[in-house]
Coordinates of C-alpha atoms and ligand atoms in Angstrom, one line a residue:
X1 CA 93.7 106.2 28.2
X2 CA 97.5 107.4 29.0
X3 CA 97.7 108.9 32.2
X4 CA 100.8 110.9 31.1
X5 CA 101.4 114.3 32.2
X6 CA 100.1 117.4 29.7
X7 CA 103.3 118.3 28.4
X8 CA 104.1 119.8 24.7
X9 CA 106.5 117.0 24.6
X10 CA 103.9 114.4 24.2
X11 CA 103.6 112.6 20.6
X12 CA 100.3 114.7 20.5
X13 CA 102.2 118.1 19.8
X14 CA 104.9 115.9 17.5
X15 CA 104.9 117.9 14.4
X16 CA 103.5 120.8 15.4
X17 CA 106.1 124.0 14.6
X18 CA 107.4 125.9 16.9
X19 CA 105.4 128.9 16.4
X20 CA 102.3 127.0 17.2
X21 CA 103.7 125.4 20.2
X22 CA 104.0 128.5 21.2
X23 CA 100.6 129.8 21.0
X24 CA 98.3 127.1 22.8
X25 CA 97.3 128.1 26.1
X26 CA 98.0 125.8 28.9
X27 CA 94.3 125.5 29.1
X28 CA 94.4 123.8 25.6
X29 CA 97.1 121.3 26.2
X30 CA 95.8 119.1 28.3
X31 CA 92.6 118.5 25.6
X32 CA 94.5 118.4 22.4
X33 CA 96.5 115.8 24.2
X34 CA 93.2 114.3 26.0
X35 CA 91.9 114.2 22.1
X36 CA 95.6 112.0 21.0
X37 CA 94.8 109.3 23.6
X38 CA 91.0 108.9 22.6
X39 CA 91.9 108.7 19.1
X40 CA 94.6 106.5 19.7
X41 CA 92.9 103.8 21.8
X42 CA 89.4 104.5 21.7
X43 CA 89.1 104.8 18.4
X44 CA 91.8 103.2 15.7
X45 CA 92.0 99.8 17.2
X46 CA 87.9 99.9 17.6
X47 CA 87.7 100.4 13.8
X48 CA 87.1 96.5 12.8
X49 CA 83.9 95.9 15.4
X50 CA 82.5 99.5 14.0
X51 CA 82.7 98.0 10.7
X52 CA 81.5 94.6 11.5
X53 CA 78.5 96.3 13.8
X54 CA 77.9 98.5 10.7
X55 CA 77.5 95.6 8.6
X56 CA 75.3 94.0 10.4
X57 CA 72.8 97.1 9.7
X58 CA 73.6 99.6 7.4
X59 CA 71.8 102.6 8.1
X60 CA 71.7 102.9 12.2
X61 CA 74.2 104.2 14.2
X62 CA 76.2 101.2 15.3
X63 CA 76.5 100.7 19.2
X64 CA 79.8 101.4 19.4
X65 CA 79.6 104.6 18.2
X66 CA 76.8 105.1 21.0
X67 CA 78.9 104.0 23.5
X68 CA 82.0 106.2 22.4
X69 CA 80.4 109.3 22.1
X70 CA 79.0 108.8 25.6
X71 CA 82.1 108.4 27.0
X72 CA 83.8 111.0 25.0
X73 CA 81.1 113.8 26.5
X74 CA 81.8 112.3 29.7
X75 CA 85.5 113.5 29.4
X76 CA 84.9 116.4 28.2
X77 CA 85.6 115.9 24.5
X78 CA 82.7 117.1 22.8
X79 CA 82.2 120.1 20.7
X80 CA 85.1 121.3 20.6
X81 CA 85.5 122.3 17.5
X82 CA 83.2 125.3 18.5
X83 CA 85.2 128.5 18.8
X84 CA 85.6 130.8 22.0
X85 CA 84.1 133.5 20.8
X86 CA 80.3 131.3 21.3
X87 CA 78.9 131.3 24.8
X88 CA 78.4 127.7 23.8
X89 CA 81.7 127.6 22.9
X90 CA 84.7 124.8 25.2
X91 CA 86.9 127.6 24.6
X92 CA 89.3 126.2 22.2
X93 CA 90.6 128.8 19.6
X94 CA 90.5 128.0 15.6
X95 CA 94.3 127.4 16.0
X96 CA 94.0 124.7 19.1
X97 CA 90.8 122.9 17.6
X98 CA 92.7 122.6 14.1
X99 CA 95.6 120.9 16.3
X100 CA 92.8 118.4 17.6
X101 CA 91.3 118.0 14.0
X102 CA 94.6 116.9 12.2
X103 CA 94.6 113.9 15.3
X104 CA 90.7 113.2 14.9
X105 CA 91.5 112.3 11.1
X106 CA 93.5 109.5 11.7
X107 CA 90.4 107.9 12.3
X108 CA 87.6 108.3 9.8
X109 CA 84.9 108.1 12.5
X110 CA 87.1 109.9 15.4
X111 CA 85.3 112.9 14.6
X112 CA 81.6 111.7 15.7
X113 CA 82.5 110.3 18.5
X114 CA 83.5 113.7 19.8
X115 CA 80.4 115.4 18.2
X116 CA 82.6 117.0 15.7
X117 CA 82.0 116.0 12.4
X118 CA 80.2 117.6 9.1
X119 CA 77.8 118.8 8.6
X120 CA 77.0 119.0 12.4
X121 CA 80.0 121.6 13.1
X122 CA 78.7 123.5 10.2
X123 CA 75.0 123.5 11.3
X124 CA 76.1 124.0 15.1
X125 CA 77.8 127.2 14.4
X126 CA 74.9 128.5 12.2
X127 CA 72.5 127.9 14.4
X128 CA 74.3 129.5 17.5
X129 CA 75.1 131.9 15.4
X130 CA 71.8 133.2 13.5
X131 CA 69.1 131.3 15.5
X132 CA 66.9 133.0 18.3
X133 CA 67.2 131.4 21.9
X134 CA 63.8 129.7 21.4
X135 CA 65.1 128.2 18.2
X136 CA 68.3 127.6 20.0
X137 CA 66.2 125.7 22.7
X138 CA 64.9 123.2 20.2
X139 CA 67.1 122.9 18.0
X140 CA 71.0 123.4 19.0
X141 CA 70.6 122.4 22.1
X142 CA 70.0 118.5 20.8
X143 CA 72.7 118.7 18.5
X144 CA 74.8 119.5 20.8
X145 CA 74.0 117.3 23.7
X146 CA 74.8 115.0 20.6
X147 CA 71.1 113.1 20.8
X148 CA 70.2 114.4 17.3
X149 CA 71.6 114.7 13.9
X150 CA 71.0 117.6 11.6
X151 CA 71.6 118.4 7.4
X152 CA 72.7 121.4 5.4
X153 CA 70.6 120.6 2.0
X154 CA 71.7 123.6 -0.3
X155 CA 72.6 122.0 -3.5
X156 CA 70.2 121.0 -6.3
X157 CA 70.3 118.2 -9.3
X158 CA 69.4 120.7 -11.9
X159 CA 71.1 123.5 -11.0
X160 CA 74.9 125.0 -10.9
X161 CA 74.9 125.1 -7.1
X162 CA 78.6 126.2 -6.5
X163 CA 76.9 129.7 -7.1
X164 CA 74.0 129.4 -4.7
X165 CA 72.1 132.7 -6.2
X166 CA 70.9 129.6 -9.0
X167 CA 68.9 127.4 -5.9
X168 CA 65.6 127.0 -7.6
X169 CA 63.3 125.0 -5.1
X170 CA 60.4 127.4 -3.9
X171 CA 59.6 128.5 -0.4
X172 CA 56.3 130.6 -0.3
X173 CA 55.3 132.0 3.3
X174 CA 51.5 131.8 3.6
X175 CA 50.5 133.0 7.4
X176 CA 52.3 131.6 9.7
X177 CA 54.0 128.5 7.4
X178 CA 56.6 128.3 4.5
X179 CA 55.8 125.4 1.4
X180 CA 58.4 124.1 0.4
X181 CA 58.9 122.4 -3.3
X182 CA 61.4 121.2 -5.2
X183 CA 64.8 119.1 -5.7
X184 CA 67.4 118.5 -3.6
X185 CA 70.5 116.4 -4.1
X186 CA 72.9 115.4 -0.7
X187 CA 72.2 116.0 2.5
X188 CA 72.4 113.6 5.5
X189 CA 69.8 110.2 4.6
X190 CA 66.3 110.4 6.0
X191 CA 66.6 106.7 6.5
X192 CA 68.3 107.4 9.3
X193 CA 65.9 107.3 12.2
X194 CA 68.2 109.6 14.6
X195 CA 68.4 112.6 11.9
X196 CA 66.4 114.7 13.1
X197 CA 65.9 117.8 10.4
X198 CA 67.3 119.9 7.4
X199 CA 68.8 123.1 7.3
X200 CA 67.3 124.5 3.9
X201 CA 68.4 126.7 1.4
X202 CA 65.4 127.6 -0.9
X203 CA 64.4 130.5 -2.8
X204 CA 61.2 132.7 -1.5
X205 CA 61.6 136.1 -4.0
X206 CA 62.5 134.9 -7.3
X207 CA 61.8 138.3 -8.4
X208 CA 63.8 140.4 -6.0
X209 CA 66.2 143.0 -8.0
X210 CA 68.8 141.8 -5.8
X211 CA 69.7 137.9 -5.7
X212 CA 71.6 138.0 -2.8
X213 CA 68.2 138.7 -0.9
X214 CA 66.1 136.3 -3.1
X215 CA 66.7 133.3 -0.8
X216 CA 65.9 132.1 2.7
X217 CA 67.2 129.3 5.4
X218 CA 64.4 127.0 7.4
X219 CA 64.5 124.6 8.7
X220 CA 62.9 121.1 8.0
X221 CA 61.8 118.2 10.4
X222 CA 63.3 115.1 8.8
X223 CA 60.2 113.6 9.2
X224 CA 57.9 116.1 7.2
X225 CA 54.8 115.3 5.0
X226 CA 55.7 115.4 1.2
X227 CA 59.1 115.0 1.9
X228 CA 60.9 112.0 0.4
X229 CA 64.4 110.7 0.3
X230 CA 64.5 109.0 -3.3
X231 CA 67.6 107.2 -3.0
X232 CA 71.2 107.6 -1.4
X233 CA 74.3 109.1 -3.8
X234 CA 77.2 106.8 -3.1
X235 CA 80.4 108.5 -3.7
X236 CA 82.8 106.6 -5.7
X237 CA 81.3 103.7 -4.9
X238 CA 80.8 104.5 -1.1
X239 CA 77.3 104.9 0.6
X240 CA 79.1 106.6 3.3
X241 CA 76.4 105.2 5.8
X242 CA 74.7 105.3 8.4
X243 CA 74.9 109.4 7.7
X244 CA 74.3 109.1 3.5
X245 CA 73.8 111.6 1.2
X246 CA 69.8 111.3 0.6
X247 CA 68.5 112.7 -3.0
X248 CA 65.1 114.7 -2.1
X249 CA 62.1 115.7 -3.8
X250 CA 60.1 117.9 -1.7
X251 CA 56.3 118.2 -2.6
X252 CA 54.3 121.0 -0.8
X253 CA 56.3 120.8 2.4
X254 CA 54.3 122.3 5.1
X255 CA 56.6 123.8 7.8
X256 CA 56.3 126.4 10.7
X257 CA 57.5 130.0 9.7
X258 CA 58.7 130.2 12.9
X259 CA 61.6 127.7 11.6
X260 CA 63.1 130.7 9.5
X261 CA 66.2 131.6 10.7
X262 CA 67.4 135.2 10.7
X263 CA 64.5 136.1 8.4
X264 CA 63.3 135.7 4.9
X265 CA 65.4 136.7 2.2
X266 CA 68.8 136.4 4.3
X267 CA 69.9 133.1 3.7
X268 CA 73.1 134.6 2.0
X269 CA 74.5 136.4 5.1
X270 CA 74.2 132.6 7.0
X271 CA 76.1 130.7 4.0
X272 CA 79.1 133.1 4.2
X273 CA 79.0 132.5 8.1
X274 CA 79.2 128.8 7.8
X275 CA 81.7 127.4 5.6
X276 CA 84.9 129.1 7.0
X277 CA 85.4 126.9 9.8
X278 CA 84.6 123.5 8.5
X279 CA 86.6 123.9 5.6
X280 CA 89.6 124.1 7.9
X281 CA 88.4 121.3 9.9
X282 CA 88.1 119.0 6.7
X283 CA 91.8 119.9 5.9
X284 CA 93.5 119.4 9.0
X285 CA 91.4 116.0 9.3
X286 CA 92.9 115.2 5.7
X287 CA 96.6 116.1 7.0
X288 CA 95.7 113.4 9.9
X289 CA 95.0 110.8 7.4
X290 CA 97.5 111.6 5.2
X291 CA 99.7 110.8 8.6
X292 CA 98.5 107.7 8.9
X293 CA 98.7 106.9 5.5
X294 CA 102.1 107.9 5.5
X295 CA 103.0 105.9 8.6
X296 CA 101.2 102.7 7.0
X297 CA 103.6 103.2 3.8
X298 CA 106.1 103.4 5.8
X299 CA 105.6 99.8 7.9
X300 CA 105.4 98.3 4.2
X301 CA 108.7 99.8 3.5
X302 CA 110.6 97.8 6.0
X303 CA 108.1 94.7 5.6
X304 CA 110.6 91.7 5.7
X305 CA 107.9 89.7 3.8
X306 CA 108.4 91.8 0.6
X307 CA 111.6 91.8 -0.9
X308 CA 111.2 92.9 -4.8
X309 CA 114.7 91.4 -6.4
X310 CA 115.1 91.0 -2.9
X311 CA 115.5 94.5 -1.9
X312 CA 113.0 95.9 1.2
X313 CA 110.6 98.1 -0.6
X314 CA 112.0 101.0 1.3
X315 CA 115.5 100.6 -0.3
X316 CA 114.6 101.4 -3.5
X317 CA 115.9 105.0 -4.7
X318 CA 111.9 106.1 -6.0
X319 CA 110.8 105.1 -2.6
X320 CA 113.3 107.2 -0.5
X321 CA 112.2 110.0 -2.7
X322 CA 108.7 109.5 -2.4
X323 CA 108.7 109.3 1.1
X324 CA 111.0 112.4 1.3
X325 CA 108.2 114.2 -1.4
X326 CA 105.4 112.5 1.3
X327 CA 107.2 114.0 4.0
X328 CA 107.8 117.3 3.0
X329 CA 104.6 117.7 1.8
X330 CA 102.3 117.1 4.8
X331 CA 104.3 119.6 6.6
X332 CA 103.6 122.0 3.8
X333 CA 100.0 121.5 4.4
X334 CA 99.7 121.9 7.9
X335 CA 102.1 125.5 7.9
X336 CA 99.1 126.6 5.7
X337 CA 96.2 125.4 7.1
X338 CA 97.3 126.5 10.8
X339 CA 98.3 129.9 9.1
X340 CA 94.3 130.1 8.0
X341 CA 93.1 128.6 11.9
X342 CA 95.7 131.3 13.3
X343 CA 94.2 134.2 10.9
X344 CA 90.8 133.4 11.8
X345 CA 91.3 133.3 15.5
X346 CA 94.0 137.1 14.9
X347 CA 91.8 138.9 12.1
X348 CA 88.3 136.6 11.7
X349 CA 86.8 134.5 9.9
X350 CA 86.6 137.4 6.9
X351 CA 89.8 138.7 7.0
X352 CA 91.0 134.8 6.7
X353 CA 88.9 134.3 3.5
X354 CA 92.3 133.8 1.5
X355 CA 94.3 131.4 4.2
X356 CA 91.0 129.7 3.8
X357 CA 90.6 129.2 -0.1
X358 CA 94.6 128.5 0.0
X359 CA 94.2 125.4 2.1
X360 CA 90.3 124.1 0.7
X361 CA 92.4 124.4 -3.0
X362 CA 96.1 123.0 -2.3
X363 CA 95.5 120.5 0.5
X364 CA 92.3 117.9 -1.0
X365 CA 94.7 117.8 -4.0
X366 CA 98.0 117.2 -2.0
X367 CA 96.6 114.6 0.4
X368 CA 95.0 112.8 -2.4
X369 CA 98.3 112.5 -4.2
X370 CA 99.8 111.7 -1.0
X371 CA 97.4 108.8 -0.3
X372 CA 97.9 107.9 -4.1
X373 CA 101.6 107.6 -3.4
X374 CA 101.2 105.4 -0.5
X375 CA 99.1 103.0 -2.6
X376 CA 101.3 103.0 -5.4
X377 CA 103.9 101.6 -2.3
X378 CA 101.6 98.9 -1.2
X379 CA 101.2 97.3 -4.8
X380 CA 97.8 95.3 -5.3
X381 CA 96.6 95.3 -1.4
X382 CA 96.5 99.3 -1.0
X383 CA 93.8 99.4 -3.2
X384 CA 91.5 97.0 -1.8
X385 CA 90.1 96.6 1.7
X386 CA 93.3 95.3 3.2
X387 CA 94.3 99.1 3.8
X388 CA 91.9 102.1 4.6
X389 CA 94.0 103.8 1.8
X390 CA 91.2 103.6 -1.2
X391 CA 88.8 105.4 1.5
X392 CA 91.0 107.7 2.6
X393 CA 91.8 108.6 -1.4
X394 CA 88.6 108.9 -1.4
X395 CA 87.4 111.3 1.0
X396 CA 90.5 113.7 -0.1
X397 CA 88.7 113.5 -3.4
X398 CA 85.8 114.5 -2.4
X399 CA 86.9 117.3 -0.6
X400 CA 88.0 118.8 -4.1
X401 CA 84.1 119.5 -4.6
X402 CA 82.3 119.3 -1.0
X403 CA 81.7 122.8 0.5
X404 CA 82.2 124.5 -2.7
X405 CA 84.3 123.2 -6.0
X406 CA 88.5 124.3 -5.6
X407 CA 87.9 126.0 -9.0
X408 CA 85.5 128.3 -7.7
X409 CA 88.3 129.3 -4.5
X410 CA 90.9 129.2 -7.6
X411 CA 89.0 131.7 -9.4
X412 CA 88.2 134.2 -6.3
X413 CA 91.9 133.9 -5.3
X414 CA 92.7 134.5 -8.8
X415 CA 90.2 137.8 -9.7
X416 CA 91.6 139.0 -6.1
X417 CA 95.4 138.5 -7.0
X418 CA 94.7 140.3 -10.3
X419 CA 93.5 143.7 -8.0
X420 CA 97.3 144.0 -7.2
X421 CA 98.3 144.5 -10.9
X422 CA 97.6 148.0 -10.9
X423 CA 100.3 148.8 -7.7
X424 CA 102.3 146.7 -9.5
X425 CA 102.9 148.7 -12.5
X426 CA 103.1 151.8 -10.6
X427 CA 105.9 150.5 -8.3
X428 CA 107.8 149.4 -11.9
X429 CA 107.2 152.8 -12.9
X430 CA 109.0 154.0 -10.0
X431 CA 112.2 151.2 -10.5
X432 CA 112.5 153.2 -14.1
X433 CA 112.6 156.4 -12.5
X434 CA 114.9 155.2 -10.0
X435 CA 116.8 153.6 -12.7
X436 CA 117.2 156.9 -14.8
X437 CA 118.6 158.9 -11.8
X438 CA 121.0 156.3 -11.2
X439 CA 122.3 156.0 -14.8
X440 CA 122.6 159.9 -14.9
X441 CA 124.5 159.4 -11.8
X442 CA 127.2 156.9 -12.7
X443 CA 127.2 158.7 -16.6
X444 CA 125.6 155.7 -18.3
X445 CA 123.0 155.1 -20.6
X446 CA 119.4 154.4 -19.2
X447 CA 118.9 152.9 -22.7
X448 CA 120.9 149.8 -22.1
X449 CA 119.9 148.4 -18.7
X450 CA 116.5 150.0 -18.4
X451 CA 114.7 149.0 -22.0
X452 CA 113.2 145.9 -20.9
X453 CA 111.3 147.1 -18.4
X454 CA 110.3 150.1 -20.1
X455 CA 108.8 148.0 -22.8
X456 CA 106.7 146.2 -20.6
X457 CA 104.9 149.4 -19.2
Ligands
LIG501 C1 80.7 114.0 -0.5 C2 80.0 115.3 -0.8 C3 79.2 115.7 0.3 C4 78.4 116.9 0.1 N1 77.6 117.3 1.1 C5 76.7 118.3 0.8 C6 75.7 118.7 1.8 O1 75.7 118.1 2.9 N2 74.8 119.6 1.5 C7 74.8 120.2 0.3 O2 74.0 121.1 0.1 N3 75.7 119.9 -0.7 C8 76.6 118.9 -0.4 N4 77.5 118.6 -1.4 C9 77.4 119.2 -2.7 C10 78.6 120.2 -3.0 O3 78.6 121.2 -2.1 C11 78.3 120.7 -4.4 O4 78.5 119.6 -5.3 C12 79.3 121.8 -4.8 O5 79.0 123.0 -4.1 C13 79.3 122.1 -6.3 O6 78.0 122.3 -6.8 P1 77.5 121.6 -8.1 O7 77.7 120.1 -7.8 O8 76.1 122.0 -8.4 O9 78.5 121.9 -9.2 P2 78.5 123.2 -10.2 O10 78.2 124.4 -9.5 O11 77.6 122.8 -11.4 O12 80.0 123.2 -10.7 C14 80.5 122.2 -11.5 C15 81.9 122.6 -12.0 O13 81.9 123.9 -12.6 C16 83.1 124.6 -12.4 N5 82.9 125.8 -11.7 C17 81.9 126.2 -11.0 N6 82.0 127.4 -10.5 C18 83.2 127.9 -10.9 C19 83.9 129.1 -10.8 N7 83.5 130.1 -10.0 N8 85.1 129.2 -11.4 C20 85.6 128.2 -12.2 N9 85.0 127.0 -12.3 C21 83.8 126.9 -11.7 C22 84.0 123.6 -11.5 O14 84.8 122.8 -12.3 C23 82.9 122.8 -10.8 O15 83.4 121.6 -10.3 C24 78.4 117.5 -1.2 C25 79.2 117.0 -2.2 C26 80.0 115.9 -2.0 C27 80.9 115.4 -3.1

């Protein structure tokens, strides 16, 4: 690793803005650079022996990955994703962890290594959030020494899920244990031997008045009687293993009431307190790949080896525009998604709930059409293996519908916006007046300039 000084001059802090720069603490220099170097030689030039240890077999942690996240711990690089107001917490603000995040993308696996990856960050904040210190003692404290893995299983095959009040599979408390049945669909895989249980989502007062109270959180050894993974979902192709995403049936599920967490009936109050964060994290890791990306289109645009009508690739008119269109909008992406870290850290984690749908709607999109862009650069080659675009396209993609379809933000941001209609008209109401006086004033008629307006209100 670099031995360079911490310095906001280092390639670490390269595109930050200004205003950023000027809000990490001299505490949080140092690691965001710390992060840069691991990143940079730990993890990107490892990235051919984790895929060839991963081939070898597909659904245990490779050694590699072993081996890095020990050393990562070691110097001091894991969790940090966690945010200062946790006891748990490194004491990294939103705003400095989403500086760390955008360098942890560049890699696809960077993330693990540091113990910072979905769903664990999720499940990790919900758990020191909602859970009591006994249930923190057996399960947080694994996940985050980083010797187990944990699920969020929320959504459901047969059900519109993006509105959680629809989850359907049962929970029934009888004494002291909750049965559990049902379908389930994503999820880390069970044939994983290190995942080590489920956060669950299921419903346990179907007939409560109120839906928000009809549902309740448990969770679920991986290992449970009558649980079974049926098979894993690839996503466009991808089985994303060794993590997965396992499709469940659950068949009289015997687990310890004890495993409820906050209480039955409250499993809406933990959903709203998990999915800020993460949602920010998945953005600023998507600005890191859209970097790299980036940086790979533009090592093919001065590749002597390709000359179309012997012209470098980068020479063409298009090209200089695209890249200029790449360029610009990156930086777009980052101003807003370090605008939602910053409000979260200033005003919290409510109070940010716009900044927050604002980046999970604009930046999947962008960075997938950035990443697009980049291929379209490449020719043939960026859409097979001989790139990491198609996966990168790929996770940007699936962004647009993990944590929460970007039509359903679109449509809260949308109902919200439409609350400021109302002060709207009364402030044109008040132009008209204005614009009366002032006619009367300079003797002309209000008839002329003002009807247009008028009309509208
Ligand atoms: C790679 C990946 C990983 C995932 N990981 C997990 C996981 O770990 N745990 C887990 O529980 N789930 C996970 N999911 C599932 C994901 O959270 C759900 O797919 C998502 O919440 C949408 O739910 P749904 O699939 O039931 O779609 P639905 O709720 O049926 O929505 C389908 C479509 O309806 C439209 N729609 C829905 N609501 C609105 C609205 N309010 N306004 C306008 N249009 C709307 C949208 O077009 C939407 O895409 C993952 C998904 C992916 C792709």
């Amino acid at each position: 690793m670099s031995s360079q000084t911490p310095s906001p001059d280092h390639p670490a802090f390269l595109r930050l803005p200004p205003w950023v720069k000027s809000k990490l603490r001299p505490f949080a220099i140092p690691i965001i650079q710390k992060v840069h170097d691991w990143v940079e030689t730990e993890c990107i030039p490892a990235e051919p022996v984790m895929r060839a240890q991963l081939a070898q077999d597909r659904w245990k942690t490779p050694k590699l990955m072993h081996e890095l996240r020990k050393k990562a711990k070691s110097l001091g690089l894991f969790n940090l994703f966690l945010p200062n107001h946790f006891e748990e917490s490194p004491g990294l603000t939103n705003l400095e962890y989403a500086c760390c995040a955008e360098i942890m993308g560049r890699c696809y696996w960077a993330a693990q290594t540091m113990n910072c990856h979905a769903p664990e960050t999720g499940n990790i904040e919900l758990l020191a959030k909602y859970c009591t210190p006994a249930q923190k003692e057996q399960w947080l404290k694994p996940l985050m020494e980083g010797t187990m893995c944990s699920a969020y299983s929320m959504t459901e095959p047969d059900r519109a899920s993006s509105d959680a009040t629809n989850i359907g599979c049962s929970l029934r408390i009888e004494g002291d244990e909750c049965i559990i049945n049902g379908r389930k669909l994503y999820g880390n895989a069970q044939w994983n031997p290190e995942l080590g249980f489920y956060i669950l989502m299921a419903c346990s007062d179907p007939e409560n008045p109120n839906p928000w109270n009809r549902h309740t959180t448990v969770i679920v050894p991986a290992r449970s009687k009558g649980l079974t993974m049926t098979r894993n979902l690839t996503i466009m192709g991808y089985d994303h293993a060794p993590e997965g995403h396992g499709e469940y049936i659950y068949e009289d599920v015997r687990v310890p009431a004890a495993n409820i967490i906050l209480g039955p009936g409250r499993a809406f109050e933990i959903a709203q307190g998990r999915l800020g964060p993460g949602r920010i994290h998945h953005c600023m890791r998507l600005i890191g790949q859209s970097e790299r990306a980036y940086e790979l289109a533009l090592i093919h645009a001065i590749d002597p080896a390709k000359k179309p009508r012997g012209k470098l690739i980068g020479a063409f008119d298009s090209n200089i525009e695209r890249i200029a269109d790449m360029r610009m909008g990156i930086d777009s992406m980052r101003l807003v998604v370090l605008n939602a870290a910053d409000t979260m850290d200033i005003h919290g984690n409510k109070a940010g709930k716009y900044a927050i749908a604002q980046s999970k709607i604009l930046v999947p999109i962008q960075a997938a059409r950035i990443i697009d862009e980049c291929m379209q650069m490449f020719g043939g080659q960026g859409l097979t293996q001989h790139t990491p675009l198609p996966e990168m396209w790929t996770y940007a993609r699936f962004v647009r519908v993990a944590d929460g379809p970007d039509a359903a933000h679109r449509h809260q941001v949308g109902r919200d916006a439409l609350k400021a209609a109302e002060g709207f008209r009364e402030r044109h109401k008040k132009y008209n007046e204005r614009h009366a006086e002032i006619c009367r004033a300079w003797g002309v008629d209000p008839g002329l300039g003002g009807r247009a307006i008028e009309d509208l209100l």
